[in-house]
PDB file of C-alpha atoms and ligand atoms in Angstrom:
ATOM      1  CA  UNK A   1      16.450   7.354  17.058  1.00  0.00           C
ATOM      2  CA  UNK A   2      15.431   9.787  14.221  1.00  0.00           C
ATOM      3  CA  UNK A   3      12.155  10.887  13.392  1.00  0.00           C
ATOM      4  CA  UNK A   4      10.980  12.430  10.841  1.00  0.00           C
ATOM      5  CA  UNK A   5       7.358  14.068  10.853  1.00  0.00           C
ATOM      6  CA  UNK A   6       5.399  14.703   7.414  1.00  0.00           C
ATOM      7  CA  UNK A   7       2.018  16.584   8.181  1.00  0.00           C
ATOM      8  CA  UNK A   8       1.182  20.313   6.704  1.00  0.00           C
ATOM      9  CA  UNK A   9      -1.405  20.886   9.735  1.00  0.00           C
ATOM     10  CA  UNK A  10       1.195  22.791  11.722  1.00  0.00           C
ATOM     11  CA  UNK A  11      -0.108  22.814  15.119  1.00  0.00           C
ATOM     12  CA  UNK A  12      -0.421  18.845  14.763  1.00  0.00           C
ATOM     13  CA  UNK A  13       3.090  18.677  13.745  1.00  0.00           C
ATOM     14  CA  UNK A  14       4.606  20.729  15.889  1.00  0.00           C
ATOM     15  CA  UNK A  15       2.900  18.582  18.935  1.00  0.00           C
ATOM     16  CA  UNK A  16       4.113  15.818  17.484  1.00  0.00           C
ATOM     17  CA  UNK A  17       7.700  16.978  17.225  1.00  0.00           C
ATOM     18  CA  UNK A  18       7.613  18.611  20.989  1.00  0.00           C
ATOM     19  CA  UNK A  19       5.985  15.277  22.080  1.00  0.00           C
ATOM     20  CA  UNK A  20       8.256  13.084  20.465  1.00  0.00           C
ATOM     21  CA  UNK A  21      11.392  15.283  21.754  1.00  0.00           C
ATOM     22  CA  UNK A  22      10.438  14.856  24.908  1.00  0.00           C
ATOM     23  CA  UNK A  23      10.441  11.325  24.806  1.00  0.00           C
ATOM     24  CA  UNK A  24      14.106  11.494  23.833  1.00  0.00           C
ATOM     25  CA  UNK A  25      13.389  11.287  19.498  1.00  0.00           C
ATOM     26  CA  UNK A  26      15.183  13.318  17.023  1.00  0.00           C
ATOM     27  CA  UNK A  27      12.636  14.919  14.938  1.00  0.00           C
ATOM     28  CA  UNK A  28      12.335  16.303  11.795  1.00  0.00           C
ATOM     29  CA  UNK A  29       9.112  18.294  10.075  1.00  0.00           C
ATOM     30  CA  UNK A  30       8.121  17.968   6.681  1.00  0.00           C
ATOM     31  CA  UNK A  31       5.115  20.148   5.650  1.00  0.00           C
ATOM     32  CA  UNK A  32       4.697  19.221   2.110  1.00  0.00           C
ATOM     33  CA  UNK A  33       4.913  15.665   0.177  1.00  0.00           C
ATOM     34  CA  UNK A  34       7.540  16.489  -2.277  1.00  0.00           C
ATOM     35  CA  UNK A  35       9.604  17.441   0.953  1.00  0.00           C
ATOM     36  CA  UNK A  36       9.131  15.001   2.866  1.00  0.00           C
ATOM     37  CA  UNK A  37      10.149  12.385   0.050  1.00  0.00           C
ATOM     38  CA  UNK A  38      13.083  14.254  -0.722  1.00  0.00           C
ATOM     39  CA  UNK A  39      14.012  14.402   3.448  1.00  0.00           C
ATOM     40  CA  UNK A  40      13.088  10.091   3.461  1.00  0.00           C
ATOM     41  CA  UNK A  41      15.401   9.873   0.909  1.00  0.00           C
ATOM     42  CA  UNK A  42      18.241  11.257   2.134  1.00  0.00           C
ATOM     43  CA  UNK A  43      18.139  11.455   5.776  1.00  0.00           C
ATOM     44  CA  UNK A  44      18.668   8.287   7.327  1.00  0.00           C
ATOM     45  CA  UNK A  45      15.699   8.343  10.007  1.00  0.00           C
ATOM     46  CA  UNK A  46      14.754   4.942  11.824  1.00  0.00           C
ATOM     47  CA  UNK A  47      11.017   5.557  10.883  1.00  0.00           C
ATOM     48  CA  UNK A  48       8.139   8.161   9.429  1.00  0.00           C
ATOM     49  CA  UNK A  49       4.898   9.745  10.633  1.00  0.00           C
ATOM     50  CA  UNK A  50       3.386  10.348   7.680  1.00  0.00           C
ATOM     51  CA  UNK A  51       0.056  12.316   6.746  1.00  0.00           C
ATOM     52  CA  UNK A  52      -1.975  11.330   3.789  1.00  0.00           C
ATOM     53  CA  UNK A  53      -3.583  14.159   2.846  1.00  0.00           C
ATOM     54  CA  UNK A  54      -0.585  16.326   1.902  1.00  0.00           C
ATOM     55  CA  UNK A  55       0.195  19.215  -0.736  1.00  0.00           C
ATOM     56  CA  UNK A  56       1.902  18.210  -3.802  1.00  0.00           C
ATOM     57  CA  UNK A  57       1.996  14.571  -3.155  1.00  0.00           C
ATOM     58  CA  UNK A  58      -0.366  12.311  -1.288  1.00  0.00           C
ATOM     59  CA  UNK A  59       1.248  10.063   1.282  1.00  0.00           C
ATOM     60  CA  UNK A  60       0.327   6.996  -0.297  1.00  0.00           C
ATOM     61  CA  UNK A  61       2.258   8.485  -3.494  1.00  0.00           C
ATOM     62  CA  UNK A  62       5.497   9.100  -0.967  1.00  0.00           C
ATOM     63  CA  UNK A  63       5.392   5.503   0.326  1.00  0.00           C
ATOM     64  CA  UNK A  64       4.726   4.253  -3.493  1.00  0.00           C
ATOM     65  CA  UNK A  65       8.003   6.158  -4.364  1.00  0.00           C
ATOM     66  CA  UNK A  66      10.405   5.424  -1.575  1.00  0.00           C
ATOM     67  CA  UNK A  67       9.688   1.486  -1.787  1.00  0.00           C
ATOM     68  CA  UNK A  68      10.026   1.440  -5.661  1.00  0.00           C
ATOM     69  CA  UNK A  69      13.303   3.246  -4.769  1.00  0.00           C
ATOM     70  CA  UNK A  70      14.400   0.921  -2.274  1.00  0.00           C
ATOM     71  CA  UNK A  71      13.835   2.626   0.842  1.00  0.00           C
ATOM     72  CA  UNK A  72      12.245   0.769   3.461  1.00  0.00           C
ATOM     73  CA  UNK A  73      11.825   2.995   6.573  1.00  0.00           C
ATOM     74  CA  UNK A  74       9.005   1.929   8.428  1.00  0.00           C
ATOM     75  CA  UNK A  75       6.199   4.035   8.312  1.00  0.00           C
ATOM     76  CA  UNK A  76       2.977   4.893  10.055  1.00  0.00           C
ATOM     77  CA  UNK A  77       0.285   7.044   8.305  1.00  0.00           C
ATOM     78  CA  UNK A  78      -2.164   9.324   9.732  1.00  0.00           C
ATOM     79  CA  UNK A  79      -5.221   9.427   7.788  1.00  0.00           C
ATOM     80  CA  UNK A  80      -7.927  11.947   8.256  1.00  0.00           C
ATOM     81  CA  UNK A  81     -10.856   9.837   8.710  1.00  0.00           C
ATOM     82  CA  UNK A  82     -12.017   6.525   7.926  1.00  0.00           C
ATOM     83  CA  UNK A  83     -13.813   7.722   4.571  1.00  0.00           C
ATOM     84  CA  UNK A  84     -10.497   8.654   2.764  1.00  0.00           C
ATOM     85  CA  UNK A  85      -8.411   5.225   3.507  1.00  0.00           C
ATOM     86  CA  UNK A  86      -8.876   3.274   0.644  1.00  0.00           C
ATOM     87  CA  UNK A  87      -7.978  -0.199   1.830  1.00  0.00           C
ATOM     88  CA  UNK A  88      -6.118  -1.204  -1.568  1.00  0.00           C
ATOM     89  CA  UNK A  89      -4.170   1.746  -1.677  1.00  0.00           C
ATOM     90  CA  UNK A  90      -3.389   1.217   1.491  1.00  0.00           C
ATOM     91  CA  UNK A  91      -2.365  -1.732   1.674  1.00  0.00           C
ATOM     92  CA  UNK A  92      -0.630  -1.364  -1.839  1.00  0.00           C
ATOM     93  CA  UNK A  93       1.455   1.607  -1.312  1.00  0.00           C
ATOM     94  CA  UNK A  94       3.898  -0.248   1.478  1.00  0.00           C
ATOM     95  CA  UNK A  95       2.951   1.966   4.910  1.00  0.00           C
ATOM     96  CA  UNK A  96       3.356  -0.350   7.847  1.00  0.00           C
ATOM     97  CA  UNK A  97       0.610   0.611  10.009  1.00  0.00           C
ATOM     98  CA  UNK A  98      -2.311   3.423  10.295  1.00  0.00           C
ATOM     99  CA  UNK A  99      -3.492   5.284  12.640  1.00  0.00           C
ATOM    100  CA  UNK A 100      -7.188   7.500  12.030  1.00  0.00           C
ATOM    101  CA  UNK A 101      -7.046  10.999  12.894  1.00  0.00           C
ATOM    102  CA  UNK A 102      -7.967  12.292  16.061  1.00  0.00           C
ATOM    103  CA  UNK A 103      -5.515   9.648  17.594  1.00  0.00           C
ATOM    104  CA  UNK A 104      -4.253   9.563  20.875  1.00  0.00           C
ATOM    105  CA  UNK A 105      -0.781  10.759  21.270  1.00  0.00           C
ATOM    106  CA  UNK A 106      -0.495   7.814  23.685  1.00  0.00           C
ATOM    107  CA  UNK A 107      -1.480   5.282  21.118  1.00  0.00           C
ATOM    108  CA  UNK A 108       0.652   6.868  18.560  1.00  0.00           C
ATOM    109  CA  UNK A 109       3.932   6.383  20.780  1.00  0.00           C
ATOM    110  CA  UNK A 110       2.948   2.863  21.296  1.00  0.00           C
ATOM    111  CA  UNK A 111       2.015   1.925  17.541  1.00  0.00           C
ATOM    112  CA  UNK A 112       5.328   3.757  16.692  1.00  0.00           C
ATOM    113  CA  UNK A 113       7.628   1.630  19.406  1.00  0.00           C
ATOM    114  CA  UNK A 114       5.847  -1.267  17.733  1.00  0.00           C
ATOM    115  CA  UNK A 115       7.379  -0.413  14.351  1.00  0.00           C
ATOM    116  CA  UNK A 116      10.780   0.379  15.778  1.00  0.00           C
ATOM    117  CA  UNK A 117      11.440  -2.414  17.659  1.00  0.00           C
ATOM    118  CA  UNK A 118       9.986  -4.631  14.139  1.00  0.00           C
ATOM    119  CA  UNK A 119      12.997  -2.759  12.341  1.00  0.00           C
ATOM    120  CA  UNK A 120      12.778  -2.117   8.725  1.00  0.00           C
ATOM    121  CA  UNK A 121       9.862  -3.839   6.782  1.00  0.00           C
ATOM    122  CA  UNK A 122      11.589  -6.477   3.995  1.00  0.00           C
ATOM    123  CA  UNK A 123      11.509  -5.941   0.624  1.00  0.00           C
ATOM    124  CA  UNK A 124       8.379  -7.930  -0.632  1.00  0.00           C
ATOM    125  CA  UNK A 125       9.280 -11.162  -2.429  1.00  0.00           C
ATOM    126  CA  UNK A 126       8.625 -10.695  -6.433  1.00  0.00           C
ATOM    127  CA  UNK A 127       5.725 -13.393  -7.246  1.00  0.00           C
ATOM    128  CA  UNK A 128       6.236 -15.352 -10.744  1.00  0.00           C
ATOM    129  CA  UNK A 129       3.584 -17.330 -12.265  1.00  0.00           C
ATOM    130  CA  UNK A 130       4.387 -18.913 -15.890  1.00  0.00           C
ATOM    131  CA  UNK A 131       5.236 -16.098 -17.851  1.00  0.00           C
ATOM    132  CA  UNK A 132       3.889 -13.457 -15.277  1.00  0.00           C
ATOM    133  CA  UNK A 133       6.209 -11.328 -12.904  1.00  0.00           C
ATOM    134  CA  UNK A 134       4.819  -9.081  -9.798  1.00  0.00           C
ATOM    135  CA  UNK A 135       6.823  -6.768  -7.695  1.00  0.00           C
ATOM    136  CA  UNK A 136       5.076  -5.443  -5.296  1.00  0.00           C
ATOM    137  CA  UNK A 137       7.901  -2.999  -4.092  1.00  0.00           C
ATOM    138  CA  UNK A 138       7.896  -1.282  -7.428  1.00  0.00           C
ATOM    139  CA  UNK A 139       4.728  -1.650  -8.346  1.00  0.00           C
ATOM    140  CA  UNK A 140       5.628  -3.633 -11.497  1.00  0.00           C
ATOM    141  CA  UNK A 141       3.692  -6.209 -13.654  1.00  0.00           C
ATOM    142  CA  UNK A 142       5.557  -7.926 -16.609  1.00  0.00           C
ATOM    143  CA  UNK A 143       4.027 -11.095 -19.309  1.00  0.00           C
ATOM    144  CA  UNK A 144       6.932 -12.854 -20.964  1.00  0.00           C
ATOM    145  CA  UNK A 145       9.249 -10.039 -20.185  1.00  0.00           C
ATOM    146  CA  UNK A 146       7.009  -6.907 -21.377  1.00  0.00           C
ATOM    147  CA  UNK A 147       5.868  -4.695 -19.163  1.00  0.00           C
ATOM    148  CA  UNK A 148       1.904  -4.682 -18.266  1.00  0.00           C
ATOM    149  CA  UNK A 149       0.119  -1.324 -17.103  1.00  0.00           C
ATOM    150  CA  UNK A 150      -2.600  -2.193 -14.915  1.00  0.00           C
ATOM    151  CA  UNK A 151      -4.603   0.739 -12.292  1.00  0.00           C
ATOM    152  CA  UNK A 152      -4.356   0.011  -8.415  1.00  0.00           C
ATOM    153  CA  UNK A 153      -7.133  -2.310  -8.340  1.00  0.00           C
ATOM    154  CA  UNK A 154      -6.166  -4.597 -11.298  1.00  0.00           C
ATOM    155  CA  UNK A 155      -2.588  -4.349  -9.513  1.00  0.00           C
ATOM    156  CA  UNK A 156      -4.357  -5.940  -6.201  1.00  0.00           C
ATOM    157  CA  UNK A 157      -6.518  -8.776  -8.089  1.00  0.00           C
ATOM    158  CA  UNK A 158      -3.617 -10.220 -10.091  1.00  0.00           C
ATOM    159  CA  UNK A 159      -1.298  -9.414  -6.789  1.00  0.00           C
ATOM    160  CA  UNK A 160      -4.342 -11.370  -4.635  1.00  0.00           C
ATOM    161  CA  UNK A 161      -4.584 -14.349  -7.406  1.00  0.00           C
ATOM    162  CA  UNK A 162      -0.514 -14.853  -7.850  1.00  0.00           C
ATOM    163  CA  UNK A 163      -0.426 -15.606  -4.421  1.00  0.00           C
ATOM    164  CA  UNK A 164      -3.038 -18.391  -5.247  1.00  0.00           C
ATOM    165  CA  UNK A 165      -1.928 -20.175  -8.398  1.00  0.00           C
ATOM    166  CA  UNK A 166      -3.952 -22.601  -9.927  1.00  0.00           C
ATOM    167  CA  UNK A 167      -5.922 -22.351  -7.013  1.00  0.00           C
ATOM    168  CA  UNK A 168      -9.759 -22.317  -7.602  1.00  0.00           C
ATOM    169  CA  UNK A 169     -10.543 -18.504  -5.855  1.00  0.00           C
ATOM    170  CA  UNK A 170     -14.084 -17.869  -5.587  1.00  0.00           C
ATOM    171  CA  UNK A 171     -15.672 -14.019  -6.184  1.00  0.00           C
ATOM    172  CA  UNK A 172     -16.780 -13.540  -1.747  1.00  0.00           C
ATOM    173  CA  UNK A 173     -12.999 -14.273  -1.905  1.00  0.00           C
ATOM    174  CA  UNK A 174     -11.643 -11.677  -4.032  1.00  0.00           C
ATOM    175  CA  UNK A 175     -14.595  -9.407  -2.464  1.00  0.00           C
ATOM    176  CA  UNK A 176     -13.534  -9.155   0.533  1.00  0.00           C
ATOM    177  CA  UNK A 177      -9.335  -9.126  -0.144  1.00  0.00           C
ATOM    178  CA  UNK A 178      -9.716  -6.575  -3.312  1.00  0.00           C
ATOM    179  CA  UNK A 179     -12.457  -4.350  -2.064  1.00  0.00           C
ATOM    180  CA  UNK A 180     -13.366  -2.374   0.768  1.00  0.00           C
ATOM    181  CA  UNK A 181     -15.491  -3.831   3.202  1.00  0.00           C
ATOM    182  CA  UNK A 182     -17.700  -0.517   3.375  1.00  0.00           C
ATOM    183  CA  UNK A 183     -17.333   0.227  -0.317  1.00  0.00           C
ATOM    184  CA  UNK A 184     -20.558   0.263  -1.949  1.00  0.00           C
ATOM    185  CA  UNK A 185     -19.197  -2.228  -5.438  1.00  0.00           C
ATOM    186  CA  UNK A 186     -21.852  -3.428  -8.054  1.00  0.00           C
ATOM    187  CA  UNK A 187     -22.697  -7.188  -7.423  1.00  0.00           C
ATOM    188  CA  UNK A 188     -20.488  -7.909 -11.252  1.00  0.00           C
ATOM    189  CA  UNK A 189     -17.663  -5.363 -10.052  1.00  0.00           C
ATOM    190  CA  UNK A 190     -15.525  -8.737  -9.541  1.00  0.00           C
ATOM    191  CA  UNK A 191     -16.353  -9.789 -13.180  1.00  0.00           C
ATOM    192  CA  UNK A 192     -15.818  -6.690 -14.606  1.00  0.00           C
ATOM    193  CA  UNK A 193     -12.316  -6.758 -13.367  1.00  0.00           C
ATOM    194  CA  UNK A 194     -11.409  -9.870 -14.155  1.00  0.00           C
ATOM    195  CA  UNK A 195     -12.581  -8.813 -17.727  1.00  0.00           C
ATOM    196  CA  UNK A 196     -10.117  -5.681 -17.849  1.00  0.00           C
ATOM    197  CA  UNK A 197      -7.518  -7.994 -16.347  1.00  0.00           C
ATOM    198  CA  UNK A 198      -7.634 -10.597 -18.726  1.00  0.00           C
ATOM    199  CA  UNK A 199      -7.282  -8.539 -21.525  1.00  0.00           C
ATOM    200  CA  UNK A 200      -3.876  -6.705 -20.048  1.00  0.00           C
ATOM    201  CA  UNK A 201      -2.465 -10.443 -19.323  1.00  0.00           C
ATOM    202  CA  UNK A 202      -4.171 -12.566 -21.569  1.00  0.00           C
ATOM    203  CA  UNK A 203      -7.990 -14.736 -21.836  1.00  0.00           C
ATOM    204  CA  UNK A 204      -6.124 -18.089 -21.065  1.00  0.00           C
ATOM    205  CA  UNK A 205      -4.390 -16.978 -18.589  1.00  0.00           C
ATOM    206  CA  UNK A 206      -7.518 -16.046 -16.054  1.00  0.00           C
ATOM    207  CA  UNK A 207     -10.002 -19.017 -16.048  1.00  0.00           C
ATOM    208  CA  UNK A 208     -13.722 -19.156 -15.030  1.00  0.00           C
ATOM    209  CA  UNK A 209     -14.187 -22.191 -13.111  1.00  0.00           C
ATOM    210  CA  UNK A 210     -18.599 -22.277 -13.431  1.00  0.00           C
ATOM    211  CA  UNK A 211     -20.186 -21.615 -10.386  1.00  0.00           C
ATOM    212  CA  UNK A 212     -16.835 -21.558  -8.218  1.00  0.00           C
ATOM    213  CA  UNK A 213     -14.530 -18.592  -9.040  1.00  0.00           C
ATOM    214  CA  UNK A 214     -11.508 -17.818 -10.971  1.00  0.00           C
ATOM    215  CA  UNK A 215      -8.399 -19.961 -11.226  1.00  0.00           C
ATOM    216  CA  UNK A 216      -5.106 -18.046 -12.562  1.00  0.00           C
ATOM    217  CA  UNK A 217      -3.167 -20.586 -14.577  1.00  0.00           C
ATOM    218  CA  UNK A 218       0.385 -22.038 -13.997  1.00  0.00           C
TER     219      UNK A 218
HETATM  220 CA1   CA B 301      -3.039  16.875   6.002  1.00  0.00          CA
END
């Protein structure tokens, strides 16, 4: 099994690669995003350890760009603390698990079996409501064929809703799957959204079912 290691702290890395060595791994270091993209893409390696906090690109950015390429390693990220994981970039970019820095190595080896013996993540299934198309592998929104921008949030309301169509959704709901639990969000932030969503994918599209929630149309 190949390894490959993407974390610019080089003491951690290096104990990592010894570590993993030693449990019989081929391993690889990475000590910069860009390089460690470029090493995913090309060198066949069973699964990454990846950092998020990284020069040049962030780890969430490398996972973004491998699965919109079609490369689905598994991966495990390391984030720093719990402060810096933002849960819908997390769970938006495609990493397979987390682990919060300090970790123990011991946990890391099992987490990282875990993923190994699960083999490669599958590509996620592209959702299609009416006239609406989301990938979630690349990341891409279209409306009757035209592509629709929309920031990482508004990506993970109308990603949470298209699993839900013309289901009546109410605003706890989309609380508690959109936002972070510890994230301090104004009590319209869901409202607000939905407003800057609408617009993107159109008013009729996104209706406000009085005291109850949202319902996305089919
Ligand atoms: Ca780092």
């Amino acid at each position: 099994m190949r390894l490959l290691v993407v974390e610019d702290e080089s003491r951690l890395a290096a104990a990592l690669q010894r570590g993993l060595q030693a449990e019989g791994f081929a391993v690889d270091v990475a000590a910069t995003g860009p390089a460690g993209l470029d090493a995913a893409r090309h060198g066949g390696y069973d699964a990454m350890i990846l950092d998020v906090m990284l020069p040049g690109l962030s780890g969430y950015e490398v996972v973004r760009r491998l699965r919109a390429e079609e490369h689905w390693l598994p991966v495990l990220m390391l984030s720093a603390k719990d402060g810096e994981y933002d849960q819908a970039d997390g769970l938006d970019c495609g990493a397979d698990d987390y682990l919060t820095k300090p970790f123990s190595y011991v946990v890391l080896l099992a987490r990282l079996r875990a993923l190994l013996r699960r083999g490669a993540p599958e590509r996620p299934t592209v959702l299609a409501v009416g006239d609406l198309t989301l990938d979630p592998a690349r990341r891409r929104v279209t409306r009757a064929d035209a592509e629709v921008d929309l920031t990482a949030r508004e990506f993970a309301l109308l990603d949470y809703l298209m699993r839900r169509p013309g289901e009546v959704v109410s605003k706890t709901e989309l609380l508690d799957h959109v936002w972070d639990a510890g994230m301090d969000t104004a009590p319209n932030v869901v409202e607000v959204y939905v407003g800057y969503l609408r617009r993107k994918i159109g008013r009729e599209r996104l209706e406000t079912v009085r005291g109850a929630g949202y319902r996305l149309a089919t």
